[in-house]
Amino acid sequence: MAQVIRKPTVVDVARVAQVSTATVSRVLNGRRVADPELVDRVRLAAAELNYRPSGAARSLKAGVTRLIGVVVPDLGNPSFSELLRGLADATGAQDHRLLVADAKESQDEERALIQELALHCDGLVLCSPRLPLEDLAQLVATPMVCTNREVGDLSMSSAGVDSYAGMAAVVHHLTGLGHRHLGYLAGPPTSWSNAERQRAFDDATASLRLPRSVVQAGSTSDDGHRALPELLAAGVSGVIAFNDLVAIGALARLRELGLDVPGDISLAGFDDIPVAEFLAPPLTTVRLPTEEVGRHAWALLRDQLERAGRHGTVRLPTELVVRASTGRATGT
């Protein structure tokens, strides 16, 4: 079990910054300090120690900032936009506002953003965080919720979807159409959702005693476009992409190669982003209740802020949406 580090105090910040505790309090409470160098030293020390004023941790009742920090791995992904919509609706209804930051699929950037936002916000929502558990364990002194990332024994709430069941449904849909060799265009190696989807893909194909192929792709359309030929070379007849963006890139590559979907290759995605049903052909995918995840994330975070130490986990069901991009395997 990961160990939670002792929550740093204003004394620790003063020691690292080599200033008085009074100076630390003035800087972190936004009061004027004449020397800009002192301000920079205090803020750097607070960020290094993951320190935040204790009053902000209870700010839902006290009304200190009414800001919620949100860290997203890729704002270019429409799925995260839907989650933010649900989160913004829920927080806005209770007079809170969001500060949203894009980590650009970088663990280092994600870590820095979490540390910075923790200084200015009542609590944090980490959308599909890419950091290892041992890194997240050092940050749990700040009230926070993870979405689409379960965190085991850490004192942290999580709200997400059942990616495992969603992937299993896609595999059984394709094998029911006669496909006997499936391929998976895998997502980022640091993504917990990708790990769950690949685990389900491996388990489902193994239980049916079918060959399977996995190729590292990523989370963007460019990744799907680049990685698809390697799966085709393995001889697959059905392809499942980590998300719909990857599937869109794969679909474009299939067209360039003169292959028909689903006549030659069946293709499925994950997320059911708005454009998925308007592709040619419309994309078979797994629909996620993404806006609802955002609303649950706020409910869990609010519970932490109102009742310190209270944590929970929400896992919502997914839905397979069958469209024209999947069909019977050739010769069946």
PDB file of N, CA and C in Angstrom, residues 143-224:
ATOM      1  N   PRO A 143      -7.344  17.865  -1.527  1.00  0.00           N
ATOM      2  CA  PRO A 143      -8.588  17.200  -1.929  1.00  0.00           C
ATOM      3  C   PRO A 143      -8.646  17.040  -3.442  1.00  0.00           C
ATOM      4  N   MET A 144      -8.812  15.829  -3.917  1.00  0.00           N
ATOM      5  CA  MET A 144      -8.838  15.625  -5.361  1.00  0.00           C
ATOM      6  C   MET A 144      -9.592  14.356  -5.721  1.00  0.00           C
ATOM      7  N   VAL A 145     -10.034  14.332  -6.973  1.00  0.00           N
ATOM      8  CA  VAL A 145     -10.751  13.190  -7.539  1.00  0.00           C
ATOM      9  C   VAL A 145     -10.105  12.855  -8.872  1.00  0.00           C
ATOM     10  N   CYS A 146      -9.910  11.577  -9.140  1.00  0.00           N
ATOM     11  CA  CYS A 146      -9.449  11.112 -10.448  1.00  0.00           C
ATOM     12  C   CYS A 146     -10.642  10.656 -11.272  1.00  0.00           C
ATOM     13  N   THR A 147     -10.632  10.934 -12.567  1.00  0.00           N
ATOM     14  CA  THR A 147     -11.641  10.357 -13.443  1.00  0.00           C
ATOM     15  C   THR A 147     -10.971   9.329 -14.346  1.00  0.00           C
ATOM     16  N   ASN A 148     -11.685   8.229 -14.574  1.00  0.00           N
ATOM     17  CA  ASN A 148     -11.191   7.135 -15.412  1.00  0.00           C
ATOM     18  C   ASN A 148      -9.792   6.698 -15.009  1.00  0.00           C
ATOM     19  N   ARG A 149      -9.596   6.628 -13.718  1.00  0.00           N
ATOM     20  CA  ARG A 149      -8.351   6.105 -13.166  1.00  0.00           C
ATOM     21  C   ARG A 149      -8.635   5.666 -11.731  1.00  0.00           C
ATOM     22  N   GLU A 150      -8.677   4.366 -11.501  1.00  0.00           N
ATOM     23  CA  GLU A 150      -8.865   3.875 -10.144  1.00  0.00           C
ATOM     24  C   GLU A 150      -7.512   3.813  -9.449  1.00  0.00           C
ATOM     25  N   VAL A 151      -7.502   4.147  -8.157  1.00  0.00           N
ATOM     26  CA  VAL A 151      -6.235   4.411  -7.469  1.00  0.00           C
ATOM     27  C   VAL A 151      -5.988   3.478  -6.294  1.00  0.00           C
ATOM     28  N   GLY A 152      -6.626   2.326  -6.300  1.00  0.00           N
ATOM     29  CA  GLY A 152      -6.322   1.304  -5.298  1.00  0.00           C
ATOM     30  C   GLY A 152      -6.550   1.781  -3.884  1.00  0.00           C
ATOM     31  N   ASP A 153      -5.503   1.670  -3.046  1.00  0.00           N
ATOM     32  CA  ASP A 153      -5.619   1.983  -1.630  1.00  0.00           C
ATOM     33  C   ASP A 153      -5.353   3.452  -1.303  1.00  0.00           C
ATOM     34  N   LEU A 154      -5.083   4.277  -2.296  1.00  0.00           N
ATOM     35  CA  LEU A 154      -4.830   5.684  -2.011  1.00  0.00           C
ATOM     36  C   LEU A 154      -6.089   6.345  -1.455  1.00  0.00           C
ATOM     37  N   SER A 155      -5.880   7.323  -0.579  1.00  0.00           N
ATOM     38  CA  SER A 155      -6.996   8.079  -0.011  1.00  0.00           C
ATOM     39  C   SER A 155      -7.448   9.125  -1.021  1.00  0.00           C
ATOM     40  N   MET A 156      -8.090   8.656  -2.069  1.00  0.00           N
ATOM     41  CA  MET A 156      -8.490   9.536  -3.166  1.00  0.00           C
ATOM     42  C   MET A 156      -9.738   8.949  -3.817  1.00  0.00           C
ATOM     43  N   SER A 157     -10.683   9.804  -4.193  1.00  0.00           N
ATOM     44  CA  SER A 157     -11.897   9.344  -4.852  1.00  0.00           C
ATOM     45  C   SER A 157     -11.672   9.191  -6.347  1.00  0.00           C
ATOM     46  N   SER A 158     -12.523   8.387  -6.991  1.00  0.00           N
ATOM     47  CA  SER A 158     -12.427   8.234  -8.443  1.00  0.00           C
ATOM     48  C   SER A 158     -13.815   8.040  -9.039  1.00  0.00           C
ATOM     49  N   ALA A 159     -13.994   8.603 -10.232  1.00  0.00           N
ATOM     50  CA  ALA A 159     -15.238   8.446 -10.984  1.00  0.00           C
ATOM     51  C   ALA A 159     -14.863   8.055 -12.405  1.00  0.00           C
ATOM     52  N   GLY A 160     -15.479   7.009 -12.917  1.00  0.00           N
ATOM     53  CA  GLY A 160     -15.105   6.565 -14.260  1.00  0.00           C
ATOM     54  C   GLY A 160     -16.114   5.615 -14.848  1.00  0.00           C
ATOM     55  N   VAL A 161     -15.679   4.906 -15.881  1.00  0.00           N
ATOM     56  CA  VAL A 161     -16.541   3.992 -16.610  1.00  0.00           C
ATOM     57  C   VAL A 161     -15.926   2.593 -16.598  1.00  0.00           C
ATOM     58  N   ASP A 162     -16.747   1.629 -16.926  1.00  0.00           N
ATOM     59  CA  ASP A 162     -16.286   0.241 -16.960  1.00  0.00           C
ATOM     60  C   ASP A 162     -15.696  -0.059 -18.337  1.00  0.00           C
ATOM     61  N   SER A 163     -14.445   0.373 -18.528  1.00  0.00           N
ATOM     62  CA  SER A 163     -13.777   0.153 -19.813  1.00  0.00           C
ATOM     63  C   SER A 163     -13.600  -1.324 -20.115  1.00  0.00           C
ATOM     64  N   TYR A 164     -13.383  -2.121 -19.081  1.00  0.00           N
ATOM     65  CA  TYR A 164     -13.172  -3.558 -19.280  1.00  0.00           C
ATOM     66  C   TYR A 164     -14.400  -4.181 -19.934  1.00  0.00           C
ATOM     67  N   ALA A 165     -15.582  -3.907 -19.383  1.00  0.00           N
ATOM     68  CA  ALA A 165     -16.816  -4.479 -19.939  1.00  0.00           C
ATOM     69  C   ALA A 165     -17.075  -3.948 -21.343  1.00  0.00           C
ATOM     70  N   GLY A 166     -16.740  -2.672 -21.579  1.00  0.00           N
ATOM     71  CA  GLY A 166     -16.942  -2.113 -22.910  1.00  0.00           C
ATOM     72  C   GLY A 166     -16.109  -2.810 -23.961  1.00  0.00           C
ATOM     73  N   MET A 167     -14.839  -3.065 -23.656  1.00  0.00           N
ATOM     74  CA  MET A 167     -13.973  -3.757 -24.611  1.00  0.00           C
ATOM     75  C   MET A 167     -14.440  -5.193 -24.825  1.00  0.00           C
ATOM     76  N   ALA A 168     -14.823  -5.867 -23.760  1.00  0.00           N
ATOM     77  CA  ALA A 168     -15.310  -7.245 -23.891  1.00  0.00           C
ATOM     78  C   ALA A 168     -16.520  -7.300 -24.827  1.00  0.00           C
ATOM     79  N   ALA A 169     -17.395  -6.288 -24.750  1.00  0.00           N
ATOM     80  CA  ALA A 169     -18.578  -6.253 -25.617  1.00  0.00           C
ATOM     81  C   ALA A 169     -18.183  -6.105 -27.079  1.00  0.00           C
ATOM     82  N   VAL A 170     -17.171  -5.280 -27.374  1.00  0.00           N
ATOM     83  CA  VAL A 170     -16.722  -5.110 -28.760  1.00  0.00           C
ATOM     84  C   VAL A 170     -16.139  -6.417 -29.297  1.00  0.00           C
ATOM     85  N   VAL A 171     -15.306  -7.076 -28.498  1.00  0.00           N
ATOM     86  CA  VAL A 171     -14.693  -8.337 -28.929  1.00  0.00           C
ATOM     87  C   VAL A 171     -15.774  -9.368 -29.254  1.00  0.00           C
ATOM     88  N   HIS A 172     -16.757  -9.494 -28.385  1.00  0.00           N
ATOM     89  CA  HIS A 172     -17.806 -10.504 -28.613  1.00  0.00           C
ATOM     90  C   HIS A 172     -18.694 -10.113 -29.799  1.00  0.00           C
ATOM     91  N   HIS A 173     -18.872  -8.824 -30.022  1.00  0.00           N
ATOM     92  CA  HIS A 173     -19.615  -8.377 -31.214  1.00  0.00           C
ATOM     93  C   HIS A 173     -18.887  -8.808 -32.484  1.00  0.00           C
ATOM     94  N   LEU A 174     -17.580  -8.577 -32.549  1.00  0.00           N
ATOM     95  CA  LEU A 174     -16.817  -8.913 -33.753  1.00  0.00           C
ATOM     96  C   LEU A 174     -16.684 -10.422 -33.957  1.00  0.00           C
ATOM     97  N   THR A 175     -16.452 -11.137 -32.890  1.00  0.00           N
ATOM     98  CA  THR A 175     -16.358 -12.593 -33.046  1.00  0.00           C
ATOM     99  C   THR A 175     -17.712 -13.191 -33.414  1.00  0.00           C
ATOM    100  N   GLY A 176     -18.787 -12.543 -32.972  1.00  0.00           N
ATOM    101  CA  GLY A 176     -20.123 -12.989 -33.373  1.00  0.00           C
ATOM    102  C   GLY A 176     -20.381 -12.783 -34.854  1.00  0.00           C
ATOM    103  N   LEU A 177     -19.614 -11.893 -35.461  1.00  0.00           N
ATOM    104  CA  LEU A 177     -19.703 -11.656 -36.909  1.00  0.00           C
ATOM    105  C   LEU A 177     -18.739 -12.548 -37.696  1.00  0.00           C
ATOM    106  N   GLY A 178     -18.079 -13.455 -36.997  1.00  0.00           N
ATOM    107  CA  GLY A 178     -17.209 -14.414 -37.672  1.00  0.00           C
ATOM    108  C   GLY A 178     -15.746 -14.037 -37.725  1.00  0.00           C
ATOM    109  N   HIS A 179     -15.349 -12.947 -37.083  1.00  0.00           N
ATOM    110  CA  HIS A 179     -13.937 -12.538 -37.092  1.00  0.00           C
ATOM    111  C   HIS A 179     -13.144 -13.424 -36.138  1.00  0.00           C
ATOM    112  N   ARG A 180     -12.037 -13.939 -36.634  1.00  0.00           N
ATOM    113  CA  ARG A 180     -11.243 -14.892 -35.848  1.00  0.00           C
ATOM    114  C   ARG A 180      -9.834 -14.401 -35.547  1.00  0.00           C
ATOM    115  N   HIS A 181      -9.459 -13.250 -36.052  1.00  0.00           N
ATOM    116  CA  HIS A 181      -8.171 -12.640 -35.712  1.00  0.00           C
ATOM    117  C   HIS A 181      -8.396 -11.136 -35.558  1.00  0.00           C
ATOM    118  N   LEU A 182      -8.363 -10.664 -34.332  1.00  0.00           N
ATOM    119  CA  LEU A 182      -8.629  -9.263 -34.037  1.00  0.00           C
ATOM    120  C   LEU A 182      -7.335  -8.534 -33.687  1.00  0.00           C
ATOM    121  N   GLY A 183      -7.337  -7.249 -33.966  1.00  0.00           N
ATOM    122  CA  GLY A 183      -6.192  -6.411 -33.615  1.00  0.00           C
ATOM    123  C   GLY A 183      -6.622  -5.236 -32.755  1.00  0.00           C
ATOM    124  N   TYR A 184      -5.726  -4.790 -31.872  1.00  0.00           N
ATOM    125  CA  TYR A 184      -5.990  -3.640 -31.009  1.00  0.00           C
ATOM    126  C   TYR A 184      -4.948  -2.566 -31.256  1.00  0.00           C
ATOM    127  N   LEU A 185      -5.404  -1.365 -31.610  1.00  0.00           N
ATOM    128  CA  LEU A 185      -4.536  -0.198 -31.711  1.00  0.00           C
ATOM    129  C   LEU A 185      -4.487   0.430 -30.328  1.00  0.00           C
ATOM    130  N   ALA A 186      -3.428   0.145 -29.587  1.00  0.00           N
ATOM    131  CA  ALA A 186      -3.359   0.497 -28.172  1.00  0.00           C
ATOM    132  C   ALA A 186      -3.123   1.981 -27.972  1.00  0.00           C
ATOM    133  N   GLY A 187      -3.592   2.480 -26.825  1.00  0.00           N
ATOM    134  CA  GLY A 187      -3.441   3.878 -26.464  1.00  0.00           C
ATOM    135  C   GLY A 187      -2.137   4.154 -25.747  1.00  0.00           C
ATOM    136  N   PRO A 188      -2.018   5.325 -25.113  1.00  0.00           N
ATOM    137  CA  PRO A 188      -0.772   5.688 -24.414  1.00  0.00           C
ATOM    138  C   PRO A 188      -0.430   4.673 -23.327  1.00  0.00           C
ATOM    139  N   PRO A 189       0.836   4.274 -23.215  1.00  0.00           N
ATOM    140  CA  PRO A 189       1.229   3.292 -22.197  1.00  0.00           C
ATOM    141  C   PRO A 189       0.959   3.771 -20.775  1.00  0.00           C
ATOM    142  N   THR A 190       0.897   5.082 -20.565  1.00  0.00           N
ATOM    143  CA  THR A 190       0.661   5.627 -19.229  1.00  0.00           C
ATOM    144  C   THR A 190      -0.824   5.743 -18.887  1.00  0.00           C
ATOM    145  N   SER A 191      -1.711   5.363 -19.816  1.00  0.00           N
ATOM    146  CA  SER A 191      -3.148   5.495 -19.614  1.00  0.00           C
ATOM    147  C   SER A 191      -3.720   4.274 -18.908  1.00  0.00           C
ATOM    148  N   TRP A 192      -4.374   4.506 -17.760  1.00  0.00           N
ATOM    149  CA  TRP A 192      -5.034   3.415 -17.028  1.00  0.00           C
ATOM    150  C   TRP A 192      -6.175   2.827 -17.861  1.00  0.00           C
ATOM    151  N   SER A 193      -6.926   3.688 -18.550  1.00  0.00           N
ATOM    152  CA  SER A 193      -8.016   3.191 -19.394  1.00  0.00           C
ATOM    153  C   SER A 193      -7.493   2.273 -20.486  1.00  0.00           C
ATOM    154  N   ASN A 194      -6.360   2.627 -21.078  1.00  0.00           N
ATOM    155  CA  ASN A 194      -5.765   1.750 -22.088  1.00  0.00           C
ATOM    156  C   ASN A 194      -5.401   0.400 -21.491  1.00  0.00           C
ATOM    157  N   ALA A 195      -4.829   0.409 -20.292  1.00  0.00           N
ATOM    158  CA  ALA A 195      -4.461  -0.859 -19.646  1.00  0.00           C
ATOM    159  C   ALA A 195      -5.692  -1.727 -19.412  1.00  0.00           C
ATOM    160  N   GLU A 196      -6.792  -1.111 -18.981  1.00  0.00           N
ATOM    161  CA  GLU A 196      -8.034  -1.860 -18.764  1.00  0.00           C
ATOM    162  C   GLU A 196      -8.582  -2.423 -20.070  1.00  0.00           C
ATOM    163  N   ARG A 197      -8.538  -1.631 -21.124  1.00  0.00           N
ATOM    164  CA  ARG A 197      -9.072  -2.079 -22.411  1.00  0.00           C
ATOM    165  C   ARG A 197      -8.220  -3.194 -23.003  1.00  0.00           C
ATOM    166  N   GLN A 198      -6.904  -3.056 -22.882  1.00  0.00           N
ATOM    167  CA  GLN A 198      -6.050  -4.118 -23.412  1.00  0.00           C
ATOM    168  C   GLN A 198      -6.199  -5.397 -22.593  1.00  0.00           C
ATOM    169  N   ARG A 199      -6.357  -5.257 -21.266  1.00  0.00           N
ATOM    170  CA  ARG A 199      -6.553  -6.439 -20.425  1.00  0.00           C
ATOM    171  C   ARG A 199      -7.830  -7.175 -20.834  1.00  0.00           C
ATOM    172  N   ALA A 200      -8.887  -6.416 -21.081  1.00  0.00           N
ATOM    173  CA  ALA A 200     -10.140  -7.039 -21.510  1.00  0.00           C
ATOM    174  C   ALA A 200      -9.999  -7.667 -22.889  1.00  0.00           C
ATOM    175  N   PHE A 201      -9.296  -6.987 -23.795  1.00  0.00           N
ATOM    176  CA  PHE A 201      -9.056  -7.525 -25.139  1.00  0.00           C
ATOM    177  C   PHE A 201      -8.305  -8.851 -25.051  1.00  0.00           C
ATOM    178  N   ASP A 202      -7.254  -8.886 -24.250  1.00  0.00           N
ATOM    179  CA  ASP A 202      -6.463 -10.110 -24.100  1.00  0.00           C
ATOM    180  C   ASP A 202      -7.294 -11.222 -23.472  1.00  0.00           C
ATOM    181  N   ASP A 203      -8.042 -10.890 -22.416  1.00  0.00           N
ATOM    182  CA  ASP A 203      -8.836 -11.905 -21.718  1.00  0.00           C
ATOM    183  C   ASP A 203      -9.920 -12.487 -22.618  1.00  0.00           C
ATOM    184  N   ALA A 204     -10.627 -11.604 -23.336  1.00  0.00           N
ATOM    185  CA  ALA A 204     -11.745 -12.063 -24.155  1.00  0.00           C
ATOM    186  C   ALA A 204     -11.270 -12.933 -25.315  1.00  0.00           C
ATOM    187  N   THR A 205     -10.209 -12.518 -25.998  1.00  0.00           N
ATOM    188  CA  THR A 205      -9.719 -13.330 -27.120  1.00  0.00           C
ATOM    189  C   THR A 205      -9.097 -14.632 -26.614  1.00  0.00           C
ATOM    190  N   ALA A 206      -8.444 -14.593 -25.459  1.00  0.00           N
ATOM    191  CA  ALA A 206      -7.859 -15.812 -24.902  1.00  0.00           C
ATOM    192  C   ALA A 206      -8.946 -16.806 -24.520  1.00  0.00           C
ATOM    193  N   SER A 207     -10.046 -16.311 -23.947  1.00  0.00           N
ATOM    194  CA  SER A 207     -11.123 -17.219 -23.539  1.00  0.00           C
ATOM    195  C   SER A 207     -11.756 -17.907 -24.745  1.00  0.00           C
ATOM    196  N   LEU A 208     -11.699 -17.249 -25.907  1.00  0.00           N
ATOM    197  CA  LEU A 208     -12.233 -17.829 -27.140  1.00  0.00           C
ATOM    198  C   LEU A 208     -11.170 -18.590 -27.931  1.00  0.00           C
ATOM    199  N   ARG A 209      -9.932 -18.593 -27.402  1.00  0.00           N
ATOM    200  CA  ARG A 209      -8.806 -19.266 -28.032  1.00  0.00           C
ATOM    201  C   ARG A 209      -8.568 -18.764 -29.457  1.00  0.00           C
ATOM    202  N   LEU A 210      -8.581 -17.463 -29.589  1.00  0.00           N
ATOM    203  CA  LEU A 210      -8.382 -16.830 -30.887  1.00  0.00           C
ATOM    204  C   LEU A 210      -7.059 -16.082 -30.900  1.00  0.00           C
ATOM    205  N   PRO A 211      -6.417 -16.002 -32.066  1.00  0.00           N
ATOM    206  CA  PRO A 211      -5.199 -15.188 -32.168  1.00  0.00           C
ATOM    207  C   PRO A 211      -5.545 -13.717 -32.022  1.00  0.00           C
ATOM    208  N   ARG A 212      -4.594 -12.942 -31.535  1.00  0.00           N
ATOM    209  CA  ARG A 212      -4.804 -11.503 -31.383  1.00  0.00           C
ATOM    210  C   ARG A 212      -3.490 -10.793 -31.664  1.00  0.00           C
ATOM    211  N   SER A 213      -3.593  -9.551 -32.090  1.00  0.00           N
ATOM    212  CA  SER A 213      -2.408  -8.726 -32.343  1.00  0.00           C
ATOM    213  C   SER A 213      -2.627  -7.362 -31.709  1.00  0.00           C
ATOM    214  N   VAL A 214      -1.573  -6.845 -31.080  1.00  0.00           N
ATOM    215  CA  VAL A 214      -1.630  -5.528 -30.436  1.00  0.00           C
ATOM    216  C   VAL A 214      -0.490  -4.683 -30.992  1.00  0.00           C
ATOM    217  N   VAL A 215      -0.803  -3.473 -31.422  1.00  0.00           N
ATOM    218  CA  VAL A 215       0.186  -2.529 -31.925  1.00  0.00           C
ATOM    219  C   VAL A 215       0.059  -1.240 -31.121  1.00  0.00           C
ATOM    220  N   GLN A 216       1.194  -0.721 -30.667  1.00  0.00           N
ATOM    221  CA  GLN A 216       1.186   0.544 -29.941  1.00  0.00           C
ATOM    222  C   GLN A 216       0.834   1.684 -30.883  1.00  0.00           C
ATOM    223  N   ALA A 217      -0.223   2.414 -30.575  1.00  0.00           N
ATOM    224  CA  ALA A 217      -0.628   3.548 -31.398  1.00  0.00           C
ATOM    225  C   ALA A 217      -0.491   4.832 -30.575  1.00  0.00           C
ATOM    226  N   GLY A 218      -1.552   5.194 -29.840  1.00  0.00           N
ATOM    227  CA  GLY A 218      -1.548   6.427 -29.058  1.00  0.00           C
ATOM    228  C   GLY A 218      -2.970   6.889 -28.862  1.00  0.00           C
ATOM    229  N   SER A 219      -3.190   8.210 -28.850  1.00  0.00           N
ATOM    230  CA  SER A 219      -4.525   8.726 -28.572  1.00  0.00           C
ATOM    231  C   SER A 219      -5.054   9.658 -29.650  1.00  0.00           C
ATOM    232  N   THR A 220      -4.303   9.859 -30.740  1.00  0.00           N
ATOM    233  CA  THR A 220      -4.713  10.815 -31.769  1.00  0.00           C
ATOM    234  C   THR A 220      -4.983  10.123 -33.104  1.00  0.00           C
ATOM    235  N   SER A 221      -5.605  10.860 -34.024  1.00  0.00           N
ATOM    236  CA  SER A 221      -5.871  10.327 -35.364  1.00  0.00           C
ATOM    237  C   SER A 221      -4.573  10.027 -36.104  1.00  0.00           C
ATOM    238  N   ASP A 222      -3.572  10.881 -35.928  1.00  0.00           N
ATOM    239  CA  ASP A 222      -2.267  10.622 -36.545  1.00  0.00           C
ATOM    240  C   ASP A 222      -1.698   9.284 -36.082  1.00  0.00           C
ATOM    241  N   ASP A 223      -1.888   8.968 -34.800  1.00  0.00           N
ATOM    242  CA  ASP A 223      -1.397   7.695 -34.258  1.00  0.00           C
ATOM    243  C   ASP A 223      -2.083   6.511 -34.924  1.00  0.00           C
ATOM    244  N   GLY A 224      -3.387   6.599 -35.117  1.00  0.00           N
ATOM    245  CA  GLY A 224      -4.103   5.511 -35.776  1.00  0.00           C
ATOM    246  C   GLY A 224      -3.693   5.353 -37.225  1.00  0.00           C
TER     247      GLY A 224
END
